[in-house]
GROMACS .gro file of C-alpha atoms in nm:
model
  352
    1MET     CA    1   1.299   1.592   1.208
    2GLN     CA    2   1.561   1.782   1.012
    3GLU     CA    3   1.336   1.801   0.708
    4LEU     CA    4   1.043   1.933   0.914
    5VAL     CA    5   1.257   2.195   1.089
    6LYS     CA    6   1.401   2.292   0.751
    7LEU     CA    7   1.050   2.360   0.622
    8ALA     CA    8   0.969   2.575   0.928
    9ASP     CA    9   1.298   2.763   0.884
   10GLU     CA   10   1.213   2.842   0.522
   11LEU     CA   11   0.878   2.989   0.624
   12TYR     CA   12   1.043   3.192   0.900
   13GLU     CA   13   1.311   3.329   0.667
   14GLN     CA   14   1.048   3.440   0.415
   15ILE     CA   15   0.862   3.632   0.687
   16ASP     CA   16   1.187   3.774   0.827
   17ASP     CA   17   1.277   3.901   0.479
   18GLY     CA   18   0.943   4.076   0.450
   19GLU     CA   19   0.806   3.825   0.197
   20VAL     CA   20   0.462   3.669   0.194
   21PRO     CA   21   0.527   3.311   0.314
   22ARG     CA   22   0.458   3.033   0.067
   23VAL     CA   23   0.517   2.663   0.009
   24ARG     CA   24   0.545   2.497  -0.331
   25ILE     CA   25   0.437   2.136  -0.376
   26PRO     CA   26   0.367   1.913  -0.678
   27THR     CA   27   0.017   1.966  -0.813
   28ARG     CA   28  -0.189   1.681  -0.672
   29THR     CA   29  -0.419   1.611  -0.962
   30LYS     CA   30  -0.459   1.310  -1.186
   31ASN     CA   31  -0.325   1.516  -1.477
   32ASN     CA   32   0.007   1.559  -1.294
   33VAL     CA   33   0.055   1.189  -1.222
   34GLU     CA   34   0.241   0.989  -1.483
   35TYR     CA   35   0.365   0.637  -1.526
   36ASP     CA   36   0.744   0.632  -1.525
   37ASP     CA   37   0.860   0.366  -1.770
   38GLU     CA   38   1.211   0.354  -1.626
   39SER     CA   39   1.110   0.284  -1.265
   40GLY     CA   40   0.779   0.115  -1.349
   41VAL     CA   41   0.576   0.313  -1.092
   42TRP     CA   42   0.342   0.613  -1.071
   43VAL     CA   43   0.516   0.945  -0.998
   44TYR     CA   44   0.425   1.314  -0.988
   45GLY     CA   45   0.504   1.524  -1.294
   46ASP     CA   46   0.671   1.867  -1.306
   47SER     CA   47   0.362   2.078  -1.242
   48GLN     CA   48   0.366   2.257  -0.905
   49SER     CA   49   0.120   2.468  -0.708
   50THR     CA   50   0.187   2.734  -0.446
   51ARG     CA   51   0.028   2.758  -0.102
   52SER     CA   52   0.062   3.127  -0.019
   53ALA     CA   53  -0.049   3.351   0.268
   54ALA     CA   54  -0.146   3.616   0.013
   55SER     CA   55  -0.512   3.521   0.068
   56VAL     CA   56  -0.710   3.447   0.382
   57SER     CA   57  -0.763   3.089   0.267
   58GLY     CA   58  -0.395   3.041   0.190
   59ALA     CA   59  -0.289   3.201   0.518
   60ARG     CA   60  -0.514   2.962   0.710
   61LYS     CA   61  -0.357   2.664   0.529
   62LEU     CA   62  -0.008   2.780   0.627
   63LEU     CA   63  -0.126   2.842   0.984
   64ARG     CA   64  -0.250   2.484   1.001
   65LEU     CA   65   0.080   2.371   0.854
   66ALA     CA   66   0.268   2.549   1.133
   67TYR     CA   67   0.049   2.391   1.401
   68VAL     CA   68   0.093   2.044   1.254
   69LEU     CA   69   0.470   2.089   1.224
   70ASP     CA   70   0.483   2.186   1.590
   71PHE     CA   71   0.263   1.894   1.693
   72ILE     CA   72   0.468   1.637   1.498
   73HIS     CA   73   0.794   1.783   1.629
   74ASP     CA   74   0.675   1.746   1.989
   75GLN     CA   75   0.538   1.393   1.953
   76VAL     CA   76   0.851   1.264   1.780
   77ASP     CA   77   1.068   1.436   2.041
   78GLU     CA   78   0.864   1.272   2.319
   79GLY     CA   79   0.858   0.929   2.153
   80ARG     CA   80   0.478   0.932   2.126
   81SER     CA   81   0.244   0.856   1.835
   82SER     CA   82  -0.108   0.945   1.731
   83THR     CA   83  -0.368   0.856   1.472
   84LEU     CA   84  -0.478   1.070   1.182
   85ARG     CA   85  -0.821   1.085   1.346
   86GLU     CA   86  -0.672   1.215   1.671
   87LEU     CA   87  -0.490   1.492   1.485
   88TYR     CA   88  -0.819   1.609   1.338
   89TYR     CA   89  -0.989   1.628   1.680
   90LEU     CA   90  -0.683   1.785   1.840
   91SER     CA   91  -0.715   2.082   1.605
   92GLU     CA   92  -1.035   2.189   1.783
   93GLY     CA   93  -0.808   2.371   2.027
   94TRP     CA   94  -0.615   2.554   1.754
   95GLY     CA   95  -0.855   2.846   1.697
   96ASP     CA   96  -0.839   2.968   1.337
   97ALA     CA   97  -0.619   2.669   1.248
   98GLN     CA   98  -0.896   2.416   1.324
   99PHE     CA   99  -0.967   2.170   1.041
  100ASN     CA  100  -1.317   2.157   0.898
  101SER     CA  101  -1.292   1.786   0.819
  102GLN     CA  102  -1.052   1.495   0.854
  103ASP     CA  103  -0.999   1.501   0.479
  104GLU     CA  104  -0.829   1.839   0.527
  105SER     CA  105  -0.597   1.716   0.801
  106ASP     CA  106  -0.516   1.393   0.614
  107ARG     CA  107  -0.433   1.595   0.304
  108LEU     CA  108  -0.203   1.827   0.496
  109VAL     CA  109  -0.008   1.531   0.637
  110GLU     CA  110   0.027   1.403   0.280
  111ASP     CA  111   0.150   1.747   0.174
  112LEU     CA  112   0.418   1.725   0.442
  113GLU     CA  113   0.522   1.385   0.310
  114ILE     CA  114   0.564   1.532  -0.035
  115VAL     CA  115   0.761   1.847   0.053
  116SER     CA  116   0.984   1.670   0.309
  117ASP     CA  117   1.018   1.338   0.122
  118VAL     CA  118   0.956   1.166   0.455
  119ARG     CA  119   0.676   0.912   0.507
  120ARG     CA  120   0.413   0.984   0.774
  121GLU     CA  121   0.517   0.669   0.962
  122ARG     CA  122   0.840   0.854   1.039
  123PHE     CA  123   0.622   1.134   1.178
  124ARG     CA  124   0.473   0.868   1.410
  125MET     CA  125   0.132   0.921   1.254
  126ARG     CA  126  -0.083   0.608   1.242
  127PRO     CA  127  -0.389   0.524   1.028
  128GLU     CA  128  -0.708   0.391   1.188
  129GLU     CA  129  -0.722   0.054   1.014
  130ASP     CA  130  -0.583  -0.262   1.170
  131GLY     CA  131  -0.264  -0.403   1.028
  132ALA     CA  132  -0.267  -0.699   0.792
  133THR     CA  133  -0.087  -1.020   0.883
  134VAL     CA  134   0.196  -1.239   0.756
  135ILE     CA  135   0.280  -1.602   0.823
  136GLY     CA  136   0.581  -1.793   0.695
  137PRO     CA  137   0.940  -1.903   0.762
  138VAL     CA  138   1.107  -1.574   0.854
  139ARG     CA  139   1.244  -1.451   1.187
  140ILE     CA  140   1.227  -1.080   1.261
  141ARG     CA  141   1.322  -0.836   1.533
  142GLU     CA  142   1.090  -0.544   1.599
  143GLN     CA  143   1.106  -0.237   1.819
  144THR     CA  144   0.815  -0.203   2.059
  145ARG     CA  145   0.728   0.027   2.349
  146ARG     CA  146   0.866  -0.241   2.578
  147GLY     CA  147   1.190  -0.283   2.390
  148GLU     CA  148   1.305  -0.527   2.124
  149ARG     CA  149   1.147  -0.867   2.066
  150GLU     CA  150   1.227  -1.148   1.824
  151ILE     CA  151   0.948  -1.337   1.648
  152HIS     CA  152   0.948  -1.631   1.410
  153CYS     CA  153   0.648  -1.570   1.186
  154GLN     CA  154   0.557  -1.940   1.182
  155GLU     CA  155   0.675  -2.088   1.509
  156ASP     CA  156   0.596  -1.799   1.745
  157VAL     CA  157   0.252  -1.700   1.613
  158GLY     CA  158  -0.093  -1.857   1.603
  159GLU     CA  159  -0.301  -1.928   1.297
  160GLY     CA  160  -0.368  -1.554   1.270
  161GLY     CA  161  -0.002  -1.482   1.193
  162TYR     CA  162   0.218  -1.185   1.277
  163GLN     CA  163   0.046  -0.847   1.262
  164ILE     CA  164   0.233  -0.601   1.044
  165PRO     CA  165   0.318  -0.283   1.240
  166THR     CA  166   0.238   0.065   1.115
  167ASP     CA  167   0.606   0.153   1.069
  168VAL     CA  168   0.760  -0.146   0.896
  169ASP     CA  169   1.103   0.016   0.900
  170THR     CA  170   1.127  -0.071   1.271
  171VAL     CA  171   1.140  -0.439   1.167
  172GLU     CA  172   1.475  -0.613   1.113
  173PHE     CA  173   1.499  -0.941   0.920
  174LEU     CA  174   1.716  -1.186   1.116
  175GLN     CA  175   1.662  -1.516   0.933
  176ASN     CA  176   1.477  -1.594   0.614
  177ASP     CA  177   1.395  -1.943   0.493
  178SER     CA  178   1.118  -1.831   0.257
  179GLU     CA  179   1.126  -1.902  -0.114
  180PHE     CA  180   0.879  -1.633  -0.222
  181VAL     CA  181   0.610  -1.393  -0.103
  182LEU     CA  182   0.249  -1.480  -0.181
  183ALA     CA  183   0.028  -1.173  -0.128
  184VAL     CA  184  -0.335  -1.285  -0.093
  185GLU     CA  185  -0.637  -1.057  -0.135
  186THR     CA  186  -0.901  -1.222   0.083
  187GLY     CA  187  -0.901  -1.348   0.440
  188GLY     CA  188  -1.088  -1.664   0.346
  189MET     CA  189  -0.823  -1.769   0.095
  190ARG     CA  190  -0.543  -1.675   0.331
  191ASP     CA  191  -0.698  -1.899   0.597
  192ARG     CA  192  -0.736  -2.186   0.347
  193LEU     CA  193  -0.367  -2.166   0.253
  194VAL     CA  194  -0.256  -2.163   0.617
  195GLU     CA  195  -0.491  -2.445   0.720
  196ASN     CA  196  -0.364  -2.659   0.433
  197GLY     CA  197  -0.001  -2.587   0.530
  198PHE     CA  198   0.088  -2.418   0.202
  199ASP     CA  199   0.340  -2.191   0.375
  200GLU     CA  200   0.522  -2.488   0.527
  201GLU     CA  201   0.520  -2.712   0.220
  202TYR     CA  202   0.641  -2.454  -0.029
  203GLY     CA  203   0.831  -2.205   0.187
  204ALA     CA  204   0.575  -1.937   0.109
  205LEU     CA  205   0.559  -1.617   0.310
  206VAL     CA  206   0.184  -1.556   0.300
  207VAL     CA  207   0.087  -1.190   0.331
  208HIS     CA  208  -0.281  -1.103   0.374
  209LEU     CA  209  -0.361  -0.790   0.174
  210LYS     CA  210  -0.705  -0.733   0.333
  211GLY     CA  211  -0.845  -0.605   0.006
  212GLN     CA  212  -0.677  -0.281  -0.105
  213PRO     CA  213  -0.350  -0.313   0.087
  214ALA     CA  214  -0.243  -0.063   0.351
  215ARG     CA  215   0.081   0.128   0.310
  216SER     CA  216   0.254  -0.079   0.577
  217THR     CA  217   0.166  -0.399   0.391
  218ARG     CA  218   0.305  -0.270   0.062
  219ARG     CA  219   0.616  -0.141   0.238
  220LEU     CA  220   0.680  -0.482   0.393
  221ILE     CA  221   0.641  -0.655   0.056
  222LYS     CA  222   0.886  -0.414  -0.106
  223ARG     CA  223   1.141  -0.462   0.172
  224LEU     CA  224   1.111  -0.841   0.150
  225HIS     CA  225   1.175  -0.822  -0.223
  226ASN     CA  226   1.460  -0.569  -0.212
  227GLU     CA  227   1.638  -0.682   0.104
  228GLN     CA  228   1.567  -1.055   0.107
  229ASP     CA  229   1.562  -1.105  -0.271
  230LEU     CA  230   1.220  -1.275  -0.256
  231PRO     CA  231   1.004  -1.290  -0.570
  232VAL     CA  232   0.650  -1.163  -0.516
  233ALA     CA  233   0.328  -1.317  -0.649
  234VAL     CA  234  -0.011  -1.149  -0.596
  235PHE     CA  235  -0.314  -1.379  -0.566
  236THR     CA  236  -0.652  -1.206  -0.612
  237ASP     CA  237  -1.007  -1.247  -0.738
  238SER     CA  238  -1.085  -1.213  -1.107
  239ASP     CA  239  -1.242  -0.870  -1.139
  240PRO     CA  240  -1.118  -0.520  -1.233
  241TRP     CA  241  -1.094  -0.404  -0.872
  242SER     CA  242  -0.871  -0.697  -0.782
  243TYR     CA  243  -0.648  -0.621  -1.080
  244ARG     CA  244  -0.608  -0.273  -0.934
  245ILE     CA  245  -0.507  -0.429  -0.602
  246PHE     CA  246  -0.231  -0.604  -0.792
  247GLY     CA  247  -0.148  -0.275  -0.963
  248SER     CA  248  -0.113  -0.092  -0.632
  249VAL     CA  249   0.133  -0.356  -0.506
  250ALA     CA  250   0.334  -0.362  -0.828
  251TYR     CA  251   0.318  -0.006  -0.960
  252GLY     CA  252   0.175   0.213  -0.685
  253SER     CA  253  -0.143   0.418  -0.691
  254ILE     CA  254  -0.230   0.761  -0.825
  255LYS     CA  255  -0.331   0.883  -0.479
  256SER     CA  256   0.008   0.797  -0.328
  257ALA     CA  257   0.232   0.867  -0.626
  258HIS     CA  258   0.480   1.047  -0.400
  259LEU     CA  259   0.538   0.721  -0.213
  260SER     CA  260   0.581   0.483  -0.506
  261LYS     CA  261   0.956   0.451  -0.457
  262HIS     CA  262   0.893   0.337  -0.098
  263LEU     CA  263   0.589   0.115  -0.151
  264ALA     CA  264   0.570  -0.025  -0.505
  265THR     CA  265   0.732  -0.350  -0.620
  266PRO     CA  266   0.735  -0.341  -1.002
  267GLU     CA  267   0.876  -0.694  -1.019
  268ALA     CA  268   0.563  -0.840  -0.853
  269GLU     CA  269   0.370  -1.084  -1.072
  270PHE     CA  270   0.001  -1.169  -1.096
  271VAL     CA  271  -0.103  -1.520  -0.997
  272GLY     CA  272  -0.469  -1.442  -0.930
  273ILE     CA  273  -0.775  -1.599  -1.087
  274GLN     CA  274  -0.754  -1.528  -1.460
  275PRO     CA  275  -1.054  -1.489  -1.690
  276SER     CA  276  -0.906  -1.784  -1.880
  277ASP     CA  277  -0.932  -1.988  -1.556
  278ILE     CA  278  -1.304  -1.914  -1.545
  279VAL     CA  279  -1.334  -2.083  -1.883
  280ASP     CA  280  -1.078  -2.362  -1.831
  281TYR     CA  281  -1.207  -2.471  -1.489
  282ASP     CA  282  -1.573  -2.378  -1.544
  283LEU     CA  283  -1.569  -2.179  -1.219
  284PRO     CA  284  -1.882  -2.042  -1.049
  285THR     CA  285  -1.921  -1.677  -1.152
  286ASP     CA  286  -2.121  -1.359  -1.126
  287PRO     CA  287  -2.211  -1.139  -1.422
  288LEU     CA  288  -2.017  -0.819  -1.477
  289GLY     CA  289  -2.195  -0.503  -1.368
  290ASP     CA  290  -2.183  -0.172  -1.554
  291SER     CA  291  -1.915  -0.041  -1.317
  292ASP     CA  292  -1.710  -0.358  -1.376
  293ILE     CA  293  -1.730  -0.314  -1.752
  294ASN     CA  294  -1.632   0.053  -1.732
  295ALA     CA  295  -1.339  -0.030  -1.505
  296LEU     CA  296  -1.215  -0.305  -1.738
  297GLU     CA  297  -1.238  -0.075  -2.039
  298ASN     CA  298  -1.040   0.189  -1.849
  299GLU     CA  299  -0.777  -0.070  -1.763
  300LEU     CA  300  -0.727  -0.139  -2.132
  301ASP     CA  301  -0.596   0.220  -2.153
  302ASP     CA  302  -0.403   0.200  -1.824
  303PRO     CA  303  -0.023   0.185  -1.881
  304ARG     CA  304   0.007  -0.055  -1.588
  305PHE     CA  305  -0.188  -0.312  -1.789
  306ASP     CA  306  -0.041  -0.231  -2.129
  307THR     CA  307   0.092  -0.581  -2.203
  308PRO     CA  308  -0.025  -0.855  -2.441
  309TYR     CA  309  -0.112  -1.076  -2.141
  310TRP     CA  310  -0.339  -0.822  -1.972
  311LYS     CA  311  -0.505  -0.710  -2.294
  312GLU     CA  312  -0.585  -1.071  -2.381
  313GLN     CA  313  -0.727  -1.149  -2.036
  314ILE     CA  314  -0.930  -0.829  -2.003
  315GLU     CA  315  -1.076  -0.861  -2.352
  316LEU     CA  316  -1.166  -1.223  -2.274
  317GLN     CA  317  -1.340  -1.115  -1.954
  318LEU     CA  318  -1.542  -0.854  -2.139
  319ASP     CA  319  -1.633  -1.118  -2.395
  320ILE     CA  320  -1.753  -1.381  -2.144
  321ASP     CA  321  -1.913  -1.111  -1.924
  322LYS     CA  322  -1.818  -1.293  -1.601
  323LYS     CA  323  -1.610  -1.245  -1.287
  324ALA     CA  324  -1.506  -1.494  -1.019
  325GLU     CA  325  -1.373  -1.499  -0.663
  326GLN     CA  326  -1.071  -1.686  -0.530
  327GLN     CA  327  -1.300  -1.906  -0.324
  328SER     CA  328  -1.471  -2.027  -0.643
  329LEU     CA  329  -1.183  -2.275  -0.670
  330ALA     CA  330  -1.350  -2.460  -0.380
  331SER     CA  331  -1.604  -2.588  -0.632
  332ARG     CA  332  -1.331  -2.841  -0.720
  333GLY     CA  333  -1.261  -2.929  -0.357
  334LEU     CA  334  -1.114  -2.750  -0.055
  335ASP     CA  335  -0.763  -2.874  -0.133
  336PHE     CA  336  -0.767  -2.793  -0.504
  337VAL     CA  337  -0.609  -2.451  -0.462
  338THR     CA  338  -0.308  -2.582  -0.265
  339GLU     CA  339  -0.266  -2.920  -0.433
  340SER     CA  340  -0.325  -2.824  -0.795
  341TYR     CA  341  -0.402  -2.464  -0.887
  342LEU     CA  342  -0.125  -2.269  -0.713
  343PRO     CA  343   0.149  -2.535  -0.754
  344GLU     CA  344   0.077  -2.547  -1.128
  345ARG     CA  345   0.058  -2.169  -1.176
  346LEU     CA  346   0.361  -2.094  -0.958
  347GLY     CA  347   0.554  -2.379  -1.118
  348GLU     CA  348   0.491  -2.237  -1.466
  349MET     CA  349   0.613  -1.898  -1.342
  350GLY     CA  350   0.933  -2.046  -1.195
  351TYR     CA  351   0.849  -1.997  -0.828
  352LEU     CA  352   0.847  -2.369  -0.744
   0.00000   0.00000   0.00000
């Protein structure tokens, strides 16, 4: 709240001093996003742009900013929350400040995150998508509308697991008997691991990524690593888009570079299906499409994948012209993934 009021105060002081009000924020283009070798995550560079009321378009952007600041201030003060979609529709009553599309309102909320260095979850702004789930030997306490509640993420939940809340910082870790976090891309593989009791046998805290993981999911993984000292392994399909899912968990994404320090876990390791597994296990595959090939070639130039391991695997995949899903391991039996594949891979990596 202090950061939001500070921003409003700065605008007011500019107007009071007879200046044209303006706000400076990092330039949000791909050219101004760089990979920071020291922290191992994506961050914004030094280039900045100015939102100024010197033009009609700029004045309208600052007007919208003022309305959104007021709205967030009131909802936080009242202990309420809203979705990004609701904010867009709410603006229909704001006259000249009305948004033309939800992309505009979403972008403004992201601008506020950048200039205030406060995540939108602290603004009590929620996305539309459902939360992912986690199951494993950890007891947590979370704040809800009905007060605090304690949950053991194995004993007190069904097969579906504990649903990760939008604001993970309301969760307190009370007891942790997990050995490591296993972040899983697909729901089918997550269900196979749970049904086979992988979480119980190996002390795994299984986190379902639901494809490209939501911010709350990545925030939970980072907190588990930093606060509970849990190593993190990411288990995905074998294709360029799945490698980027791993990259978003480990290094952050270009779109949310301003949040990398809150969401990215550079120490996370890849335990997904490797192109070499396709060859070694003769897994069922699909041919690479043109978009797959282009994505793999781009990843060869991506600093996140600038290691001998990744270059070897990506070049092998381009050579064999194949991709495979996690579920392709079922060709060797439903229990192969939990009895052989993961124990062997995780054992080699020092997790087991």
